Coordinates of C-alpha atoms in Angstrom, one line a residue:
M1 CA 214.1 202.6 80.2
A2 CA 211.2 201.0 78.4
N3 CA 211.8 197.7 76.7
H4 CA 210.1 198.6 73.4
Q5 CA 210.9 195.3 71.8
A6 CA 209.3 193.3 74.6
L7 CA 206.2 195.5 74.5
I8 CA 205.9 195.2 70.7
S9 CA 206.3 191.4 71.0
E10 CA 203.5 191.3 73.5
A11 CA 201.3 193.2 71.1
V12 CA 202.2 190.7 68.4
T13 CA 201.1 187.9 70.7
L14 CA 197.8 189.7 71.3
S15 CA 197.3 190.2 67.5
L16 CA 197.4 186.4 66.9
L17 CA 194.0 186.2 68.6
G18 CA 192.6 187.7 65.5
I19 CA 194.0 185.3 62.9
G20 CA 191.4 184.2 60.4
R21 CA 188.9 186.8 61.5
T22 CA 190.0 190.0 60.0
Y23 CA 189.9 189.8 56.2
P24 CA 190.2 192.0 54.2
N25 CA 192.2 193.7 56.9
P26 CA 195.4 192.7 58.7
I27 CA 195.8 191.3 62.2
V28 CA 196.9 194.0 64.7
G29 CA 197.6 194.1 68.4
A30 CA 197.9 197.3 70.5
L31 CA 198.9 198.1 74.1
I32 CA 198.7 201.4 76.1
T33 CA 201.2 201.9 78.9
D34 CA 201.6 204.5 81.5
G35 CA 204.8 206.5 82.2
N36 CA 206.2 203.6 84.1
D37 CA 205.6 201.0 81.4
K38 CA 202.7 199.4 83.2
I39 CA 200.1 198.1 80.7
L40 CA 196.9 200.0 81.2
S41 CA 194.9 198.7 78.3
S42 CA 195.0 196.4 75.2
G43 CA 193.1 195.6 72.1
F44 CA 193.3 193.4 69.0
H45 CA 191.6 193.6 65.6
Q46 CA 189.0 190.9 65.2
G47 CA 186.9 192.2 62.3
G48 CA 185.3 195.3 64.0
A49 CA 187.0 198.2 65.6
H50 CA 190.8 198.5 65.0
A51 CA 193.2 197.4 67.7
E52 CA 194.2 200.9 68.8
I53 CA 190.6 202.0 69.0
Q54 CA 189.8 199.0 71.2
A55 CA 192.7 199.8 73.5
L56 CA 191.6 203.5 73.7
N57 CA 188.0 202.5 74.4
N58 CA 189.1 200.2 77.2
L59 CA 190.7 203.2 79.0
A60 CA 187.4 204.9 79.3
S61 CA 187.0 203.6 82.9
I62 CA 190.1 205.5 84.1
P63 CA 188.8 208.4 86.2
N64 CA 191.5 211.0 85.3
G65 CA 191.9 210.0 81.7
I66 CA 195.1 208.9 80.0
P67 CA 198.1 209.7 82.3
N68 CA 201.0 211.9 81.2
G69 CA 203.7 209.9 79.6
A70 CA 201.3 207.2 78.3
S71 CA 202.5 205.3 75.2
L72 CA 200.8 203.3 72.5
Y73 CA 202.5 200.2 71.2
I74 CA 201.0 198.8 68.0
T75 CA 202.1 196.1 65.6
L76 CA 201.1 198.0 62.4
E77 CA 201.4 201.7 61.6
P78 CA 198.1 203.4 62.5
C79 CA 195.9 204.1 59.5
S80 CA 195.3 207.6 58.3
H81 CA 192.4 207.1 55.9
H82 CA 188.6 206.9 56.2
G83 CA 187.4 203.4 55.2
K84 CA 184.8 201.4 57.1
T85 CA 186.0 203.3 60.2
P86 CA 187.4 206.8 60.7
P87 CA 191.2 207.2 60.7
C88 CA 192.8 205.8 63.8
T89 CA 195.3 208.6 63.7
D90 CA 192.5 211.1 64.5
A91 CA 191.5 209.1 67.6
I92 CA 195.1 208.8 68.8
I93 CA 195.7 212.6 68.4
A94 CA 192.4 213.3 70.2
S95 CA 193.3 210.9 73.1
G96 CA 196.3 213.0 74.3
I97 CA 198.8 210.1 73.9
K98 CA 202.2 211.6 73.2
N99 CA 204.3 208.5 72.3
V100 CA 203.6 205.9 69.7
F101 CA 205.7 202.9 68.9
Y102 CA 204.9 200.8 65.9
S103 CA 206.6 197.9 64.0
V104 CA 205.3 197.2 60.5
V105 CA 205.2 200.1 58.1
D106 CA 201.8 200.0 56.3
P107 CA 202.5 199.1 52.7
N108 CA 198.9 199.8 51.6
P109 CA 199.0 203.1 49.7
T110 CA 195.5 203.9 50.7
A111 CA 196.1 203.7 54.4
A112 CA 199.8 204.6 54.7
G113 CA 201.1 207.9 56.1
G114 CA 199.8 207.5 59.7
A115 CA 203.2 207.9 61.3
E116 CA 203.9 211.3 59.6
K117 CA 200.4 212.5 60.4
L118 CA 201.0 211.7 64.1
R119 CA 204.4 213.5 64.0
A120 CA 202.8 216.5 62.4
A121 CA 200.5 216.6 65.4
G122 CA 203.4 216.8 67.8
I123 CA 203.4 213.1 68.8
K124 CA 206.7 211.3 69.2
V125 CA 206.6 208.3 66.8
E126 CA 209.2 205.6 66.6
H127 CA 209.5 202.6 64.3
I128 CA 210.6 199.4 66.2
D129 CA 211.9 196.5 64.1
C130 CA 210.2 193.2 65.0
V131 CA 210.5 190.1 62.8
S132 CA 207.5 188.4 64.4
A133 CA 205.3 191.3 63.6
L134 CA 206.1 190.7 59.9
T135 CA 205.8 186.9 60.0
S136 CA 202.6 186.9 61.9
N137 CA 201.0 189.2 59.4
R138 CA 202.4 187.5 56.3
D139 CA 199.0 186.7 54.8
W140 CA 197.9 190.3 54.6
L141 CA 201.3 191.6 53.6
T142 CA 201.5 189.0 50.8
K143 CA 198.1 190.0 49.6
I144 CA 199.0 193.7 49.4
K145 CA 202.3 193.0 47.6
K146 CA 201.1 190.3 45.2
N147 CA 197.4 191.3 44.8
R148 CA 196.3 187.8 45.8
P149 CA 195.9 185.9 49.1
R150 CA 198.8 184.1 50.6
I151 CA 198.5 180.4 49.6
A152 CA 199.4 177.5 51.8
W153 CA 199.4 173.9 50.6
K154 CA 198.6 171.3 53.3
I155 CA 200.2 167.9 52.8
A156 CA 200.0 164.8 55.0
A157 CA 202.3 162.0 53.9
S158 CA 204.4 159.1 54.9
L159 CA 208.2 159.2 55.4
D160 CA 208.7 158.2 51.7
G161 CA 206.3 161.0 50.5
A162 CA 203.2 158.9 49.8
V163 CA 199.7 160.4 50.4
A164 CA 197.9 157.0 50.1
A165 CA 198.7 153.3 49.9
E166 CA 198.9 151.8 46.4
D167 CA 195.4 150.2 46.8
L168 CA 193.9 153.5 48.3
T169 CA 193.0 151.7 51.6
S170 CA 194.7 154.3 53.7
K171 CA 192.4 157.2 54.6
W172 CA 194.5 158.4 57.5
I173 CA 198.3 158.4 57.4
T174 CA 199.0 160.8 60.2
G175 CA 197.7 160.6 63.8
S176 CA 194.8 162.2 65.5
E177 CA 197.1 165.0 66.9
S178 CA 198.0 166.1 63.4
R179 CA 194.4 165.9 62.3
N180 CA 193.4 168.1 65.2
D181 CA 196.1 170.6 64.3
V182 CA 194.9 170.7 60.7
K183 CA 191.6 172.1 62.1
I184 CA 193.6 175.0 63.7
E185 CA 195.2 175.7 60.3
R186 CA 191.8 175.7 58.7
S187 CA 190.5 178.3 61.2
A188 CA 193.4 180.5 60.2
A189 CA 192.4 180.5 56.6
D190 CA 189.7 182.4 54.8
L191 CA 189.2 179.9 52.0
I192 CA 189.8 176.2 51.7
V193 CA 190.3 175.0 48.1
T194 CA 189.8 171.3 47.3
G195 CA 189.1 169.2 44.2
T196 CA 186.2 167.1 43.2
G197 CA 188.4 164.0 43.4
T198 CA 189.2 164.6 47.0
V199 CA 185.6 165.2 47.9
L200 CA 184.3 162.1 46.1
A201 CA 187.0 159.9 47.6
D202 CA 186.9 161.2 51.2
N203 CA 183.6 163.0 51.7
P204 CA 185.2 165.5 54.0
K205 CA 183.6 168.4 55.9
L206 CA 186.7 170.6 55.9
L207 CA 185.8 172.4 59.1
G208 CA 188.0 174.4 61.4
K209 CA 188.5 174.3 65.2
D210 CA 186.8 177.5 66.3
K211 CA 186.0 179.1 62.9
N212 CA 184.9 177.6 59.6
P213 CA 186.3 179.2 56.4
T214 CA 184.5 179.2 53.1
R215 CA 185.0 175.9 51.1
L216 CA 185.6 175.9 47.4
I217 CA 185.4 172.8 45.2
L218 CA 187.3 173.0 41.9
G219 CA 186.6 170.5 39.1
Y220 CA 184.1 169.2 36.6
R221 CA 182.6 166.2 38.3
E222 CA 179.3 166.4 40.1
I223 CA 179.2 166.1 43.9
P224 CA 176.1 164.6 45.5
K225 CA 174.3 167.3 47.5
N226 CA 174.1 165.0 50.5
Y227 CA 177.9 165.1 50.9
Q228 CA 179.3 166.6 54.1
I229 CA 181.0 169.5 52.3
F230 CA 177.6 171.0 51.7
S231 CA 176.8 171.1 55.4
D232 CA 175.4 174.3 56.9
D233 CA 178.5 174.8 59.0
A234 CA 180.2 176.9 56.3
E235 CA 179.6 178.4 52.9
T236 CA 180.5 176.1 49.9
I237 CA 181.3 177.4 46.5
E238 CA 181.6 175.2 43.3
I239 CA 183.7 176.2 40.3
K240 CA 182.9 173.8 37.5
N241 CA 186.3 173.9 35.9
R242 CA 190.0 173.7 36.7
D243 CA 190.8 177.3 36.2
I244 CA 193.1 178.5 39.0
E245 CA 192.8 182.1 37.9
E246 CA 189.0 181.9 38.6
V247 CA 189.9 180.9 42.2
L248 CA 192.1 183.9 42.5
S249 CA 189.6 186.3 41.0
F250 CA 186.9 185.0 43.4
S251 CA 189.3 185.4 46.3
R252 CA 190.3 189.0 45.3
A253 CA 186.7 189.9 45.1
R254 CA 186.0 188.7 48.6
G255 CA 189.2 190.2 50.0
F256 CA 190.6 187.0 51.4
N257 CA 194.0 187.1 53.1
R258 CA 194.8 183.4 53.2
I259 CA 193.9 180.3 51.1
L260 CA 194.6 176.7 52.3
I261 CA 194.8 174.0 49.7
E262 CA 193.5 170.6 50.9
A263 CA 193.5 168.6 47.7
G264 CA 195.1 165.7 45.9
P265 CA 198.5 165.7 44.2
V266 CA 197.2 167.0 40.9
L267 CA 195.5 170.1 42.1
G268 CA 198.1 170.9 44.8
S269 CA 200.9 170.5 42.2
A270 CA 199.0 172.6 39.7
F271 CA 199.1 175.6 42.2
F272 CA 202.7 174.9 42.9
K273 CA 203.8 174.7 39.3
A274 CA 202.0 178.0 38.7
G275 CA 204.2 179.6 41.3
L276 CA 201.3 180.4 43.5
V277 CA 202.2 178.4 46.6
D278 CA 203.9 180.5 49.3
E279 CA 204.2 178.0 52.0
I280 CA 203.8 174.2 52.5
I281 CA 202.3 172.8 55.8
F282 CA 203.8 169.3 55.9
Y283 CA 202.6 166.6 58.3
Q284 CA 204.9 163.6 58.1
A285 CA 204.1 160.3 59.7
P286 CA 206.9 157.9 60.7
V287 CA 205.7 155.2 58.3
I288 CA 206.8 153.8 54.9
L289 CA 204.1 152.9 52.4
G290 CA 206.2 152.2 49.3
S291 CA 203.5 153.7 47.2
S292 CA 203.8 155.6 43.9
R293 CA 201.0 157.9 45.0
R294 CA 203.2 160.8 46.0
F295 CA 202.1 164.3 46.9
T296 CA 203.7 165.9 43.8
T297 CA 202.8 165.1 40.2
G298 CA 204.0 166.6 37.0
I299 CA 206.8 168.5 38.7
D300 CA 209.6 167.1 36.6
L301 CA 213.1 167.5 38.0
N302 CA 216.0 165.4 36.7
T303 CA 219.2 166.7 38.3
I304 CA 220.2 167.8 41.8
G305 CA 220.8 171.2 40.3
E306 CA 217.1 171.5 39.6
K307 CA 216.0 171.0 43.1
L308 CA 213.5 173.4 44.6
Q309 CA 214.8 174.8 47.8
L310 CA 212.3 175.4 50.7
F311 CA 213.1 177.2 53.9
P312 CA 211.9 175.7 57.3
Y313 CA 210.0 178.4 59.2
K314 CA 208.5 176.2 62.0
I315 CA 209.1 172.6 63.0
E316 CA 207.2 170.9 65.8
R317 CA 206.4 167.4 67.0
L318 CA 202.8 166.2 67.2
K319 CA 203.1 163.0 69.2
N320 CA 204.6 160.6 66.5
D321 CA 204.3 163.0 63.6
I322 CA 206.4 165.9 62.5
K323 CA 204.8 169.2 61.4
Q324 CA 206.9 171.6 59.2
I325 CA 205.9 174.9 57.8
L326 CA 208.1 175.4 54.8
M327 CA 208.5 178.7 52.9
V328 CA 208.9 178.6 49.1
E329 CA 211.8 180.6 47.9
S330 CA 210.6 184.0 46.7
A331 CA 211.3 187.6 47.0
I332 CA 208.3 188.2 49.3
N333 CA 209.3 185.4 51.6
K334 CA 212.9 186.6 51.8
E335 CA 211.6 190.0 52.7
L336 CA 209.0 188.9 55.2
M337 CA 210.7 185.9 56.7
C338 CA 214.3 187.2 56.5
L339 CA 215.2 184.1 54.4
Q340 CA 218.4 185.5 52.9
G341 CA 219.9 182.3 51.6

């Protein structure tokens, strides 16, 4: 008997290769197996052809075509609408595949309905629950449900929550392993938001590891054009105010799935207080600075009852530092991350 969960999980792993490269679309992975569960072909969405189309195209070299009993395993319900590409359901029906197993039900009303269309064509279709298929695609799913990109706030701080020494002499608090990991997080984002204060103080490039997202500077102060953030490595946008809604409007227009905030306490806290931060990426160094320059500002809580509960999603050690991905308590995170209390 086929291990449907294991094959869907393998398709999820494949889909992760497309992170940061698919907006405005989701990441998707697909596998095609024969009647004995041997994987014949695979594909993942990376901004061009959809995953299932890639997997089907990769089968073109098989002399006798798709064998009887072949199955398609895909992380997201196949689309049934004509967008930039024809409906994937039409290609699946034409291929002769008779079994389709998918995990995430497509919440996009424009593209939904693929499963029913396949069933109507005589294909056996089965929904397979897979938490990792939800969590890996949380950026796009959040965008569909909230009509804005998923927003992550990156913080690097000391053990006592300081982001800088009192005299501002500390440019780096965390180690090189954490700084290299930040580049990976940038590559997963479509837009990095920073403030004029951070740019003037640190003169950062804000580049990723293998892909450079668009950079957006928010604030009134002028940034010299010879600063590194204007390098030709990536697009840089300036918004000459502190209007967060303008950032969201720009992001909606571009179809971004994920925003990464790399800014000082004032701007980061402003997004947080506005209820726009979905997750915090926290790099904690094992040092104590005794500084008043904390990563939050203006978030006034006086009693233990007012505490803001976060949910650990992922924790790992980066040499001496600890990296945590923490989900903010919200309906979307409870649904996507199974954070039920």
